[in-house]
Coordinates of C-alpha atoms and ligand atoms in Angstrom, one line a residue:
M102 CA 28.2 20.3 3.0
I103 CA 25.0 20.6 5.0
I104 CA 22.8 23.5 4.2
I105 CA 20.4 24.5 7.0
Y106 CA 17.4 26.4 5.6
K107 CA 15.3 28.6 7.8
M108 CA 11.8 28.0 6.9
D109 CA 10.6 31.7 8.1
R110 CA 13.3 33.2 5.5
L111 CA 11.5 31.3 2.8
F112 CA 8.7 32.4 0.8
C113 CA 6.2 30.9 -1.6
E114 CA 5.8 32.1 -5.2
C115 CA 2.7 33.5 -4.3
G116 CA 4.2 35.6 -1.7
E117 CA 3.0 33.7 1.5
K118 CA 5.5 32.5 4.1
A119 CA 6.7 29.0 3.2
V120 CA 6.1 25.9 5.0
Y121 CA 7.9 23.3 2.7
L122 CA 10.9 23.2 0.9
D123 CA 11.3 20.7 -1.9
N124 CA 15.0 19.7 -1.7
N125 CA 14.9 18.5 -5.2
S126 CA 13.8 21.5 -7.2
G127 CA 14.5 24.1 -4.4
I128 CA 11.0 25.3 -4.7
S129 CA 9.2 26.4 -1.4
Y130 CA 5.6 26.3 -0.9
C131 CA 3.1 28.0 1.5
K132 CA 0.4 25.5 3.0
K133 CA -2.1 26.3 0.3
C134 CA 0.1 26.0 -2.8
F135 CA 1.8 22.9 -1.2
L136 CA -1.7 21.1 -0.8
N137 CA -2.6 22.0 -4.2
Y138 CA 0.7 20.8 -5.8
I139 CA 0.4 17.4 -4.2
Y140 CA -3.3 17.0 -5.2
K141 CA -2.3 18.1 -8.7
K142 CA 0.9 15.6 -8.8
A143 CA -1.5 12.9 -7.8
V144 CA -4.1 13.8 -10.6
K145 CA -1.0 14.1 -13.2
T146 CA 0.0 10.5 -11.9
I147 CA -3.7 9.1 -12.4
K148 CA -3.7 10.6 -15.9
H149 CA -0.1 9.4 -16.8
Y150 CA -0.9 5.7 -16.0
N151 CA -4.5 6.0 -17.3
M152 CA -5.4 4.7 -13.9
I153 CA -9.0 6.1 -13.8
E154 CA -12.0 5.8 -16.3
I155 CA -15.6 7.5 -16.0
G156 CA -17.9 4.7 -14.2
D157 CA -15.0 3.2 -12.4
K158 CA -16.1 1.6 -8.9
I159 CA -12.8 1.8 -7.1
L160 CA -12.2 0.2 -3.7
L161 CA -9.9 2.1 -1.5
A162 CA -7.3 -0.2 0.7
V163 CA -7.3 1.9 4.1
S164 CA -5.0 0.7 6.6
G165 CA -5.2 3.9 8.7
G166 CA -1.5 4.9 8.1
K167 CA -0.5 8.3 6.7
D168 CA -0.5 7.0 3.2
S169 CA -4.0 5.5 2.9
I170 CA -5.2 8.5 4.9
V171 CA -4.0 10.8 2.1
L172 CA -5.1 8.3 -0.5
V173 CA -8.7 8.8 0.7
D174 CA -8.4 12.5 0.8
I175 CA -7.2 12.9 -2.6
M176 CA -9.5 10.2 -4.1
G177 CA -12.4 11.6 -2.0
K178 CA -11.7 15.2 -3.5
L179 CA -11.3 14.0 -7.0
A180 CA -14.7 11.7 -6.8
K181 CA -16.6 14.9 -5.9
K182 CA -15.0 16.8 -8.8
L183 CA -15.4 14.1 -11.4
Q184 CA -19.0 12.8 -10.0
K185 CA -18.6 9.7 -12.1
I186 CA -16.5 7.5 -10.1
K187 CA -17.8 5.6 -7.3
L188 CA -15.8 4.9 -4.1
F189 CA -15.6 2.4 -1.5
A190 CA -13.3 1.7 1.3
V191 CA -11.9 -1.5 3.2
T192 CA -9.7 -1.6 6.3
I193 CA -8.5 -5.2 7.0
D194 CA -8.2 -6.2 10.7
E195 CA -5.5 -8.6 11.0
G196 CA -6.1 -9.5 14.6
I197 CA -2.5 -8.6 15.8
E198 CA -2.4 -8.8 19.6
I199 CA -0.4 -6.0 21.5
E200 CA -0.4 -5.2 25.1
G201 CA -3.8 -4.0 25.9
G202 CA -5.8 -4.9 22.9
N203 CA -5.8 -5.1 19.0
Y204 CA -3.0 -3.2 17.1
R205 CA -5.7 -2.2 14.3
N206 CA -8.2 -0.7 16.4
E207 CA -6.7 2.9 16.4
A208 CA -6.1 2.9 12.8
I209 CA -9.7 1.5 12.0
E210 CA -11.0 4.7 13.9
Y211 CA -8.9 7.1 11.8
A212 CA -10.1 5.3 8.6
R213 CA -13.8 5.8 9.7
V214 CA -13.1 9.5 10.5
I215 CA -11.7 10.2 7.0
T216 CA -14.1 7.9 5.1
Q217 CA -17.1 9.6 6.8
K218 CA -15.8 13.0 5.6
Y219 CA -16.1 12.1 2.3
S220 CA -19.4 9.9 2.6
I221 CA -17.4 6.9 1.3
P222 CA -18.9 3.5 2.5
H223 CA -16.4 1.8 4.7
K224 CA -16.1 -1.8 5.5
V225 CA -13.9 -3.5 8.2
V226 CA -13.0 -7.2 7.6
S227 CA -11.0 -9.5 9.7
Y228 CA -8.7 -12.7 8.9
R229 CA -10.5 -14.2 11.7
E230 CA -14.0 -13.9 9.7
L231 CA -12.2 -14.7 6.4
F232 CA -9.4 -17.3 7.3
G233 CA -10.6 -18.9 10.8
G234 CA -8.2 -17.1 12.8
S235 CA -6.4 -14.0 13.7
L236 CA -2.8 -13.3 12.3
T237 CA -1.5 -13.8 15.8
E238 CA -3.0 -17.0 16.1
Y239 CA -1.5 -17.9 12.7
V240 CA 1.9 -17.0 14.0
K241 CA 1.4 -18.9 17.1
A242 CA 0.6 -22.0 15.2
N243 CA 3.7 -21.5 13.3
V244 CA 2.1 -22.0 10.1
Y245 CA 4.6 -20.5 7.9
K246 CA 8.3 -20.6 8.8
G247 CA 9.1 -17.1 7.3
S248 CA 8.1 -13.9 8.6
A249 CA 4.5 -13.2 9.8
C250 CA 4.4 -10.6 6.7
S251 CA 4.3 -13.6 4.3
V252 CA 1.1 -15.0 5.7
C253 CA -0.2 -11.3 6.2
G254 CA 0.5 -10.1 2.5
V255 CA -1.1 -13.2 0.9
F256 CA -4.4 -13.0 3.1
R257 CA -4.5 -9.2 2.9
R258 CA -4.6 -9.5 -1.0
R259 CA -7.1 -12.2 -1.0
A260 CA -9.3 -10.2 1.6
I261 CA -9.1 -7.0 -0.5
N262 CA -9.8 -8.9 -3.6
L263 CA -12.9 -10.5 -1.9
I264 CA -14.4 -7.4 -0.9
A265 CA -13.8 -6.0 -4.1
E266 CA -15.7 -8.6 -5.9
E267 CA -18.6 -8.4 -3.3
L268 CA -18.9 -4.7 -4.0
G269 CA -18.6 -5.0 -7.8
A270 CA -15.4 -2.5 -7.8
N271 CA -13.5 -3.0 -10.9
K272 CA -10.3 -1.3 -9.6
I273 CA -8.4 -1.4 -6.1
A274 CA -6.4 1.7 -5.1
T275 CA -3.5 1.5 -2.5
G276 CA -1.6 4.2 -1.0
H277 CA 2.0 3.1 -2.0
N278 CA 4.4 6.0 -2.0
K279 CA 7.3 6.7 -4.1
D280 CA 9.8 5.7 -1.4
D281 CA 7.9 2.3 -1.1
E282 CA 7.8 1.9 -4.8
A283 CA 11.6 2.8 -5.6
Q284 CA 12.7 0.3 -2.5
T285 CA 10.6 -2.5 -3.9
I286 CA 12.0 -2.1 -7.3
L287 CA 15.6 -1.8 -6.0
M288 CA 15.0 -5.0 -3.9
N289 CA 13.6 -7.0 -6.8
V290 CA 16.8 -5.9 -8.8
L291 CA 19.3 -7.1 -6.0
R292 CA 17.5 -10.4 -6.1
G293 CA 17.4 -10.5 -10.0
D294 CA 13.5 -10.8 -9.8
L295 CA 12.6 -9.9 -13.2
E296 CA 9.1 -11.3 -12.9
R297 CA 8.2 -9.1 -9.7
I298 CA 9.7 -6.0 -11.6
L299 CA 7.3 -6.7 -14.6
R300 CA 4.6 -7.0 -12.1
L301 CA 3.9 -10.9 -12.9
N302 CA 4.3 -11.8 -9.5
N303 CA 0.5 -11.5 -8.3
I304 CA -1.0 -12.6 -11.7
S305 CA -2.8 -15.6 -10.0
E306 CA -4.3 -13.3 -7.4
E307 CA -4.8 -9.9 -8.8
F308 CA -7.5 -10.1 -11.6
I309 CA -8.8 -6.7 -10.3
P310 CA -6.6 -4.1 -11.5
R311 CA -4.5 -2.0 -8.7
I312 CA -3.7 1.5 -9.0
K313 CA -1.3 3.6 -7.0
P314 CA -2.1 7.1 -7.2
L315 CA 0.6 8.2 -4.8
R316 CA 3.4 6.4 -6.5
R317 CA 5.2 9.6 -7.6
I318 CA 4.7 11.5 -4.2
S319 CA 7.5 11.0 -1.5
E320 CA 6.9 9.8 2.0
R321 CA 8.1 13.1 3.2
E322 CA 5.5 14.8 0.9
I323 CA 2.7 12.6 2.2
A324 CA 3.7 13.1 5.9
M325 CA 3.4 16.8 5.5
Y326 CA 0.4 16.7 3.6
A327 CA -1.4 14.8 6.3
Y328 CA 0.3 17.1 9.1
L329 CA -1.1 20.2 7.2
K330 CA -4.6 18.9 6.9
G331 CA -4.6 18.0 10.6
Y332 CA -5.2 14.3 9.9
K333 CA -4.6 11.5 12.7
F334 CA -3.2 8.4 11.2
Q335 CA -1.4 5.3 13.0
I336 CA 2.1 6.0 13.9
N337 CA 3.1 2.9 16.1
E338 CA 4.7 0.1 13.6
C339 CA 3.1 -3.5 13.7
P340 CA 5.0 -5.5 16.3
Y341 CA 5.9 -8.1 13.5
S342 CA 7.2 -5.8 11.0
H343 CA 10.8 -6.5 10.6
D344 CA 12.2 -6.5 7.0
A345 CA 15.9 -6.3 7.4
I346 CA 16.7 -6.0 3.5
R347 CA 14.1 -3.4 3.2
D348 CA 15.6 -1.3 6.1
K349 CA 19.2 -1.6 4.3
V350 CA 17.7 -0.6 0.9
R351 CA 15.9 2.2 2.4
D352 CA 19.1 3.7 4.2
V353 CA 21.1 2.9 0.8
L354 CA 18.5 5.0 -1.2
E355 CA 18.6 7.9 1.3
Q356 CA 22.4 8.2 1.2
V357 CA 22.5 7.9 -2.7
S358 CA 19.6 10.5 -2.8
T359 CA 21.8 13.2 -1.1
Q360 CA 24.3 12.7 -3.9
I361 CA 22.2 12.1 -6.9
N362 CA 19.1 14.1 -7.5
G363 CA 15.8 12.2 -8.3
V364 CA 17.1 8.5 -8.0
Y365 CA 13.7 7.5 -6.6
D366 CA 12.1 8.9 -9.9
A367 CA 14.8 7.0 -12.0
L368 CA 13.8 3.8 -10.3
L369 CA 10.3 4.0 -11.0
N370 CA 11.1 5.3 -14.9
F371 CA 13.3 2.3 -15.0
Q372 CA 10.5 0.0 -14.0
D373 CA 8.0 1.7 -16.4
K374 CA 10.3 1.6 -19.5
L375 CA 11.1 -2.3 -18.8
V376 CA 7.5 -3.0 -18.8
N377 CA 6.7 -1.2 -21.9
Y378 CA 10.0 -2.9 -23.7
I379 CA 8.6 -6.6 -22.6
T380 CA 5.8 -8.2 -24.3
I381 CA 4.0 -10.3 -21.7
H382 CA 3.1 -13.8 -22.6
Q383 CA -0.3 -15.1 -21.0
V384 CA 0.0 -17.7 -18.9
T385 CA -2.7 -20.4 -18.4
L386 CA -3.6 -20.6 -14.7
N387 CA -5.1 -23.4 -12.5
K388 CA -7.8 -23.4 -10.4
C389 CA -7.6 -23.9 -6.9
I390 CA -9.4 -27.3 -6.0
Y391 CA -10.8 -25.7 -2.6
C392 CA -12.1 -22.2 -3.4
G393 CA -12.0 -22.2 -7.3
K394 CA -9.8 -19.0 -7.3
P395 CA -6.9 -18.8 -10.0
T396 CA -3.7 -20.0 -8.9
S397 CA -0.1 -20.5 -10.2
P398 CA 0.1 -23.1 -13.1
K399 CA 2.5 -25.1 -10.8
S400 CA 0.1 -25.6 -7.9
K401 CA -3.6 -27.1 -7.5
I402 CA -4.2 -25.1 -4.2
C403 CA -3.7 -21.2 -3.8
K404 CA -1.6 -19.8 -1.1
P405 CA -4.6 -18.6 1.2
C406 CA -6.0 -22.1 1.0
E407 CA -2.7 -23.7 1.5
Y408 CA -2.2 -21.6 4.8
K409 CA -5.7 -22.1 5.9
L410 CA -5.4 -25.9 5.7
E411 CA -2.1 -25.9 7.5
F412 CA -3.6 -23.7 10.3
T413 CA -6.9 -25.9 10.6
K414 CA -4.3 -29.1 10.7
K415 CA -2.2 -27.5 13.5
I416 CA -5.2 -26.3 15.6
N417 CA -6.9 -29.8 15.6
Y418 CA -3.5 -31.3 16.3
I419 CA -3.3 -28.9 19.2
H420 CA -7.0 -29.6 20.5
S421 CA -6.5 -33.4 20.0
N422 CA -3.4 -33.4 22.2
E423 CA -4.9 -31.1 24.9
S424 CA -8.0 -33.5 25.4
L425 CA -5.8 -36.5 25.8
Ligands
SF4_541 S1 3.9 -5.4 9.0 FE1 3.5 -7.4 8.3 S2 2.3 -8.5 9.7 FE2 2.4 -6.3 10.3 S3 0.6 -5.6 9.2 FE3 2.3 -5.3 7.7 S4 2.3 -7.2 6.5 FE4 1.0 -7.6 8.4
ZN542 ZN1 1.9 29.9 -2.0
ZN543 ZN1 -8.0 -21.4 -2.6

């Protein structure tokens, strides 16, 4: 049965006309109450997971998409209120060539606008500066046989960590929303990847703790929040984005959520409970022989260095062939 709600017939508890209906709870909100509700939900998430302490220096990872723009808005507001946390922001320019220029340029501008609004120092760093080549050059050199996202993910994590270290940040905040989180958990269940569910997968890379203040806010709520605030954000998808499994998992979750209320939260609760039940044993990590960063006990070279070496080898090979 499809129920069509006419928003102009719905009213918020405060008596104002509603602009948003929460399908799960059946509660409708006017603009002011909706923005307040989302801000409070993020603050509740931060408290629940003890994400922030007084004195924290937090680096916000701002891609310029809707999630990260809303992250800056909420964290900027919270920092003004608390006064005792310091925020920085970074946008990573992957160097993704598209017709007429660089894919990330538009997003960098949106990130600049919102960080300026909250007087948050904002840095832009590129893969070319840090890893000797743009993502498109890495893709053309065919450094990794999998998807471009595999190289991109490894480089992004390293780039953000390097900037956090440079700025003296003790935490990194990302804009992952509830839909992203639930999809990732379900994908890891389907792969039987307990290590990832327990968040052990990035142990070699991520010594600076990551926080996700929007992890209990749905994608729909975030889109509405950004729209009501009048923020511009990058809409166009990255030309390399293609994750067939995630697309399927997204569809399954969307379908199931029409039959079962609260499946997204149930998946997040499942992960939280599992993490609490299982004692995590410390592992001794190796140091990368090239950059000195921690790497998995099984390898001597960290992933970013491995890709960089492979890229340099291929580029040198291409140049030596060209000069023949
Ligand atoms: S879709 Fe993949 S390649 Fe594109 S920015 Fe995201 S991780 Fe990088
Ligand atoms: Zn209201
Ligand atoms: Zn290394």
